[in-house]
Coordinates of C-alpha atoms and ligand atoms in Angstrom, one line a residue:
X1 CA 0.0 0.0 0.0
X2 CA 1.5 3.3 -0.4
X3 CA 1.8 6.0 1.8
X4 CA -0.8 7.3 3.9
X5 CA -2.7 7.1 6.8
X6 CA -3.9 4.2 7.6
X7 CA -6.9 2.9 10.4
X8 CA -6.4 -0.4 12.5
X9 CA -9.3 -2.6 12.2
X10 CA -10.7 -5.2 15.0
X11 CA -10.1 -8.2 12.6
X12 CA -6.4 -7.1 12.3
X13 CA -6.7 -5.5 8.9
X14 CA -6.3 -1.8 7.8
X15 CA -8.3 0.3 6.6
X16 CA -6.7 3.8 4.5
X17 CA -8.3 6.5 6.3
X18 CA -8.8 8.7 2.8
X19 CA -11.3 7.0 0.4
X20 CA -13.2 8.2 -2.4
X21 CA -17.0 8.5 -2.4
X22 CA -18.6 7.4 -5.5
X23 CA -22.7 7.8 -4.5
X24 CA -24.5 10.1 -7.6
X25 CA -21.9 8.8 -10.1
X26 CA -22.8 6.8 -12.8
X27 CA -20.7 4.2 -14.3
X28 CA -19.2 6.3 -17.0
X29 CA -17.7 9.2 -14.5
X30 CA -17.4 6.5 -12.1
X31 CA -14.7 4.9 -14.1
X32 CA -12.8 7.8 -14.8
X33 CA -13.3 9.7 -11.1
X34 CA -11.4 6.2 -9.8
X35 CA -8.9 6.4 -12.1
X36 CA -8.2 10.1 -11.1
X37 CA -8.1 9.4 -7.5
X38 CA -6.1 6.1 -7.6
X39 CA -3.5 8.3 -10.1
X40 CA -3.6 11.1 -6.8
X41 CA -2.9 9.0 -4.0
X42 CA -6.0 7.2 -3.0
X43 CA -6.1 3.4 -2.2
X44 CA -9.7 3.2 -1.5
X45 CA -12.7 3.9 -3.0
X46 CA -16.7 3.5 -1.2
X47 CA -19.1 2.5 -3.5
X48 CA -22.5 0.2 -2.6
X49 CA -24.6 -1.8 -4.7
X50 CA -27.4 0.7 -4.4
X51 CA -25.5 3.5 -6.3
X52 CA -25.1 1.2 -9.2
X53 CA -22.1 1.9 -10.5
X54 CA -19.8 -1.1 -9.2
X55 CA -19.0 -2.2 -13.2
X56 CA -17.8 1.2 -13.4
X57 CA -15.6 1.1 -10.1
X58 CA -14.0 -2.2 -11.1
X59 CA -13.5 -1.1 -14.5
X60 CA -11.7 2.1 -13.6
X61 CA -9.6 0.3 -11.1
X62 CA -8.5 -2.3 -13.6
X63 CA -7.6 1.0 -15.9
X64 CA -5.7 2.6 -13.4
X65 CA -2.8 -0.3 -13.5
X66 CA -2.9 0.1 -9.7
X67 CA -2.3 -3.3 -8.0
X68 CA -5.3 -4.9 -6.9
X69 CA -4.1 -5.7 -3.1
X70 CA -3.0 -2.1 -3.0
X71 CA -6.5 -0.7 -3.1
X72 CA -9.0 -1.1 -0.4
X73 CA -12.6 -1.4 -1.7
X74 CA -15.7 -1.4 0.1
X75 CA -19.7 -2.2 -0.9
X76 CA -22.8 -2.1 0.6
X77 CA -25.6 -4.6 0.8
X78 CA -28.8 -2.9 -0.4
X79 CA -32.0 -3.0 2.2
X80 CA -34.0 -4.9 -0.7
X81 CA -31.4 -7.5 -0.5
X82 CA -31.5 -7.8 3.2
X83 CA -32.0 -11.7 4.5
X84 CA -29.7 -14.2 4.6
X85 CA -30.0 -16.1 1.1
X86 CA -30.9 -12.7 -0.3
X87 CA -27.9 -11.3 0.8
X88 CA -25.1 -13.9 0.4
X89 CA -26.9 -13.4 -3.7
X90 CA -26.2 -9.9 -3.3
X91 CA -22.3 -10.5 -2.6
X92 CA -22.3 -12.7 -5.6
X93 CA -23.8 -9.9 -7.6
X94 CA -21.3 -7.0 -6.4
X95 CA -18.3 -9.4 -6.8
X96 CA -18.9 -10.2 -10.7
X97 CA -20.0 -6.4 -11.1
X98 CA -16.4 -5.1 -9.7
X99 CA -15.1 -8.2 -11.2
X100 CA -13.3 -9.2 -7.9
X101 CA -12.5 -12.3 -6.0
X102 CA -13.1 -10.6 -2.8
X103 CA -14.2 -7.6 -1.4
X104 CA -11.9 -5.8 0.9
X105 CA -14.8 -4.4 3.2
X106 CA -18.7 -5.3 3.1
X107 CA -21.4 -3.1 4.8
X108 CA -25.1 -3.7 6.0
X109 CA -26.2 -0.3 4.3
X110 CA -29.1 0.3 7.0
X111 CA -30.5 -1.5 9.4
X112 CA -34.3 -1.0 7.5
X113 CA -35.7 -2.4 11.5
X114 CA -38.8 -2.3 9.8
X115 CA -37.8 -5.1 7.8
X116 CA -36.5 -6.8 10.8
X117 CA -33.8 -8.8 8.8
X118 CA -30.5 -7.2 9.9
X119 CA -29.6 -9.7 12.1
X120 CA -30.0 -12.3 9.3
X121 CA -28.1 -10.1 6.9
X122 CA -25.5 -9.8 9.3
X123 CA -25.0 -13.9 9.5
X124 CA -24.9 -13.6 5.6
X125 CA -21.6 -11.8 5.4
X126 CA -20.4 -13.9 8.4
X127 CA -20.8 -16.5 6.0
X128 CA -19.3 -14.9 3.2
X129 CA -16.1 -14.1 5.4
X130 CA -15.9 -17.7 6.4
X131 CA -16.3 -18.3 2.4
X132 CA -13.5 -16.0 1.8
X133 CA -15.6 -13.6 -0.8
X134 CA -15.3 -10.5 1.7
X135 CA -12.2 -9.9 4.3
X136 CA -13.3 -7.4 6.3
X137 CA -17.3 -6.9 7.4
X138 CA -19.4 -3.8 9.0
X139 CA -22.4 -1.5 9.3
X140 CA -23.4 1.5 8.5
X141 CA -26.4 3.6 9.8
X142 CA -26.4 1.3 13.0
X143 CA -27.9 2.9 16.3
X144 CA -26.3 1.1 19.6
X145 CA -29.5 -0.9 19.7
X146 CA -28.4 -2.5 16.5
X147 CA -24.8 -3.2 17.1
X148 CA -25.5 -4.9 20.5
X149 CA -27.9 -7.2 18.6
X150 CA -25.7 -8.2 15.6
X151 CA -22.8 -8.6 18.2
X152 CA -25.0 -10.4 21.3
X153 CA -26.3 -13.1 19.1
X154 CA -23.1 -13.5 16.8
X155 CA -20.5 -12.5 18.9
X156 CA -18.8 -11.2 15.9
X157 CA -18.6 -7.2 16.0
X158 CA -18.5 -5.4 12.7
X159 CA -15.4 -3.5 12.2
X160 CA -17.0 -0.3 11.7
X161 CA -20.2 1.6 11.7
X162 CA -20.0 4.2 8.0
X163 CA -22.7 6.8 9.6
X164 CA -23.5 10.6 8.4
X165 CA -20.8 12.6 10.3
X166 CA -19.7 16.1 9.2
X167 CA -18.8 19.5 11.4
X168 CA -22.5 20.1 11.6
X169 CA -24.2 16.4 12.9
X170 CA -20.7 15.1 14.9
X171 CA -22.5 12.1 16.4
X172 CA -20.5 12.2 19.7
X173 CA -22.8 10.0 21.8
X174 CA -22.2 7.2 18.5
X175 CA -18.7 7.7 18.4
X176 CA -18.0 7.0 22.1
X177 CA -20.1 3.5 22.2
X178 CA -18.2 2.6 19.1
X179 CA -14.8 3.1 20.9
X180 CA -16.6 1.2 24.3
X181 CA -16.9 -1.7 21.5
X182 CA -14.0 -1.8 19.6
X183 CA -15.7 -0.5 16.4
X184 CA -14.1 2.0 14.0
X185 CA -16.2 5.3 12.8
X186 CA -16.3 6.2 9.4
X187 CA -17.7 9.5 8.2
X188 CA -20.3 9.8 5.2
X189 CA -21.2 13.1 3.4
X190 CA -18.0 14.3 5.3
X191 CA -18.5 17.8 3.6
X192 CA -22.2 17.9 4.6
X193 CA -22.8 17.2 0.9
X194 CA -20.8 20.7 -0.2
X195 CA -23.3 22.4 2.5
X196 CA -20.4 23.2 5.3
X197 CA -17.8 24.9 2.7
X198 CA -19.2 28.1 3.0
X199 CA -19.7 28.1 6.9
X200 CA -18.0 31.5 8.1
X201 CA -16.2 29.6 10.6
X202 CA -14.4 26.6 8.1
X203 CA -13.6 29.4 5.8
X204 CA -12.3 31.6 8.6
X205 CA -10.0 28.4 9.4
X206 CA -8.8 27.9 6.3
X207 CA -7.7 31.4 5.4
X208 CA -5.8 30.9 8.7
X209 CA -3.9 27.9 6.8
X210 CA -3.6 29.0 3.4
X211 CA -6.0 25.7 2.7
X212 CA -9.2 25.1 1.0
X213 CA -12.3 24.9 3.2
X214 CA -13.1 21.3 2.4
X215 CA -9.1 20.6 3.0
X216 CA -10.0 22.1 6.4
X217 CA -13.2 19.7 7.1
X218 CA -11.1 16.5 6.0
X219 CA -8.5 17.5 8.2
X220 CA -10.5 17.7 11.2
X221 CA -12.2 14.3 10.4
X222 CA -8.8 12.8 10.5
X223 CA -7.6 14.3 13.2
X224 CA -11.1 13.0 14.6
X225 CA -9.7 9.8 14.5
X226 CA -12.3 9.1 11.5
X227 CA -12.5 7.0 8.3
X228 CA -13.3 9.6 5.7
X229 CA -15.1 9.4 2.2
X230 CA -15.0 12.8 0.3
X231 CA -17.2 12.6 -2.8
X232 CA -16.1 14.7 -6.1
X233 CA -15.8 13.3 -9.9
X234 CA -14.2 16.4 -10.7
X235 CA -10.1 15.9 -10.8
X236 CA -8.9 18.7 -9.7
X237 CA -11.1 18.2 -6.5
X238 CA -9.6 14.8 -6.5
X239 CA -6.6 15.9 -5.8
X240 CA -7.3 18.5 -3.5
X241 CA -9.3 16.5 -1.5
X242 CA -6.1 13.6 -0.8
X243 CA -3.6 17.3 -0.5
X244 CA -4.7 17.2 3.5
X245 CA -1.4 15.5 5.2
X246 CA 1.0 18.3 5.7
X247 CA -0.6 20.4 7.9
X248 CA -2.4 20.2 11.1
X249 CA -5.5 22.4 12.6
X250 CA -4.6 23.7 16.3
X251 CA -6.3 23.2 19.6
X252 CA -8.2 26.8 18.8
X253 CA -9.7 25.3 15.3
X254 CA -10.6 21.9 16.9
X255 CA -12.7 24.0 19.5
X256 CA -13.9 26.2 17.0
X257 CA -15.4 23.2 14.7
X258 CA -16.6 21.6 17.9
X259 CA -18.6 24.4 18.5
X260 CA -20.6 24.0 15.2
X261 CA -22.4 20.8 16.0
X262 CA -26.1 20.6 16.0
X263 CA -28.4 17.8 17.6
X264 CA -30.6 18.7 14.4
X265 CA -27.7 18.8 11.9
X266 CA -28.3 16.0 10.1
X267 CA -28.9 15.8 6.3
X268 CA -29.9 12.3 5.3
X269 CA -32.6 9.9 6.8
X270 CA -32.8 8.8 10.7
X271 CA -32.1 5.1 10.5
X272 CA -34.4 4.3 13.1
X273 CA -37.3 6.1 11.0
X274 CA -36.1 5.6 7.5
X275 CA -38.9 3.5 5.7
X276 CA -37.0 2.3 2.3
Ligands
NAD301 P1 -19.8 14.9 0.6 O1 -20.0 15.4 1.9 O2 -18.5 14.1 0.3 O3 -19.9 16.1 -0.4 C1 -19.7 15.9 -1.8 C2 -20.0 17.2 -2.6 O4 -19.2 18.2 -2.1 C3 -19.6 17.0 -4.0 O5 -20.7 16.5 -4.8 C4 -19.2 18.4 -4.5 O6 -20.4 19.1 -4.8 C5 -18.7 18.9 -3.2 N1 -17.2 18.9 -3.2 C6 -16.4 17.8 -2.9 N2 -15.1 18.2 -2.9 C7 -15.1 19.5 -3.1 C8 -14.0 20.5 -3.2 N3 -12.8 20.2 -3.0 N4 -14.4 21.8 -3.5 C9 -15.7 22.1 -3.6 N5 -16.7 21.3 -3.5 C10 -16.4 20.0 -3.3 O7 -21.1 14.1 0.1 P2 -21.6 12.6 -0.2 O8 -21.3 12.2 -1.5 O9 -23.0 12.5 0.3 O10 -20.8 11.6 0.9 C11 -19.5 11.1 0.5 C12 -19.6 9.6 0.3 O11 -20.2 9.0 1.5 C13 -20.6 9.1 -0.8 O12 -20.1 9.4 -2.1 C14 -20.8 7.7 -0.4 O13 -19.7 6.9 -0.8 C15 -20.9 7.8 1.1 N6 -22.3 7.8 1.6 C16 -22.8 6.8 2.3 C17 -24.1 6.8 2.8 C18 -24.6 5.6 3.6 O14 -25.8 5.5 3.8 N7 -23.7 4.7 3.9 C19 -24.9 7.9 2.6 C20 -24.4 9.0 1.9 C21 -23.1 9.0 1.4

């Protein structure tokens, strides 16, 4: 793997803390978006099976020359899919799509309680661990409630919970019975979708460091301690999104972004209300 920060996991695997988002991007600009970010730097790219663009993922990996076991990639199983036959199918699916032996890291996308099959969808990728089609497996959009059922009747704990975090929503409650179990955070819509680059405050900090503001927000997810999936297609973005390791934001800034978090800052669904 090449250099750059890099997040222990539970299971004893890493995890580069830099990824690249891929939701909203069809296959076409997914293809060349990975190649971009694999020729910047990256070594892992977040896509799911929902944003249907895995063919375009795997294909723009394969393009990049990039090593396979140098890139870390991760994919989500879909809430339709939930179950365990229906899942283990799903894994089948997003391996011939990326056209990979094994995926590096497989989430539960939401828990969908409404469904009630999470628990079963969580024995699915137990399985498909033990089967060797996935290394690494997790969760994402799991309240506490969720993660002490998976782990209380599996006894296996997901390596990480992907959950909407960003300056605005910080999820501190989450975060700290994560850390009680072991369990990694990783931070989607990291920029608050674009919304938090124009916040007075981010800009104010990045002026300060002669950085860009969304430099300035992945900074302070890293030096978070989070798992962080910037979203652009656009190159240059690319590139300035992976430019964040030589500097660091000071006691000052890190009170300063603390101070912008909002119990009603989120922007996507509530997992324990989402109905899809
Ligand atoms: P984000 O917070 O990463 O923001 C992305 C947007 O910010 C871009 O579309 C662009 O408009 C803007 N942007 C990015 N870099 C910029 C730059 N340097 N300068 C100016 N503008 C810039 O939003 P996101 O895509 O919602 O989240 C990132 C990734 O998180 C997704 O692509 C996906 O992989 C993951 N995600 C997961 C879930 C989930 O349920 N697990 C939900 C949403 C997103």
């Amino acid at each position: 793997m090449t250099k750059q920060l890099r997040v222990e996991l539970g299971d004893g695997h890493a995890i580069p803390q830099v990824g690249l988002g891929v939701w909203q991007t069809p296959d076409d600009v997914a293809v060349t978006a990975v190649q971009a970010a694999l020729d910047a730097g990256y070594r892992h790219v977040d896509t799911a099976a929902a944003y249907q663009n895995e063919k375009g993922v795997g294909a723009g990996l394969r393009a990049s020359g990039v090593a396979r076991d140098e890139v870390f990639i991760t994919t989500k199983v879909w809430n339709e899919n939930q179950g365990y036959d229906n899942a283990l199918k799903a894994i089948e699916g997003s391996l011939k799509r990326l056209q990979l032996d094994q995926l590096d890291l497989c989430l539960i996308h939401w828990p969908a309680p409404h469904r009630g099959l999470y628990l079963d969808t969580w024995r699915a990728l137990i399985k498909a661990q033990e089967a060797g089609q996935v290394r690494s497996i997790g969760v994402s959009n799991f309240e506490v409630e969720h993660l002490d059922r998976v782990i209380g009747e599996t006894g296996v704990t997901p390596v990480l919970n992907q959950i909407e975090l960003h300056p605005r929503f910080q999820q501190t409650a989450l975060r700290a019975a994560h850390a009680e179990r072991g369990i990694k955070t990783e931070s989607w819509s990291p920029l608050g979708q674009g919304q938090l680059l124009t916040d007075p405050i981010i800009t104010g900090i990045a002026a300060k460091h002669g950085r860009t503001t969304a430099q300035v927000i992945i900074r302070w997810h890293l030096d978070s301690g989070l798992i962080v999936i910037p979203k652009s297609v656009t190159p240059s973005r690319i590139v300035e999104n992976f430019d964040v390791f030589g500097f660091a934001l000071d006691a000052e800034d890190m009170a300063a972004i603390a101070g912008l978090d909002q119990t009603d800052g989120r922007i996507g669904p509530n997992p324990m209300t989402a109905t899809f």
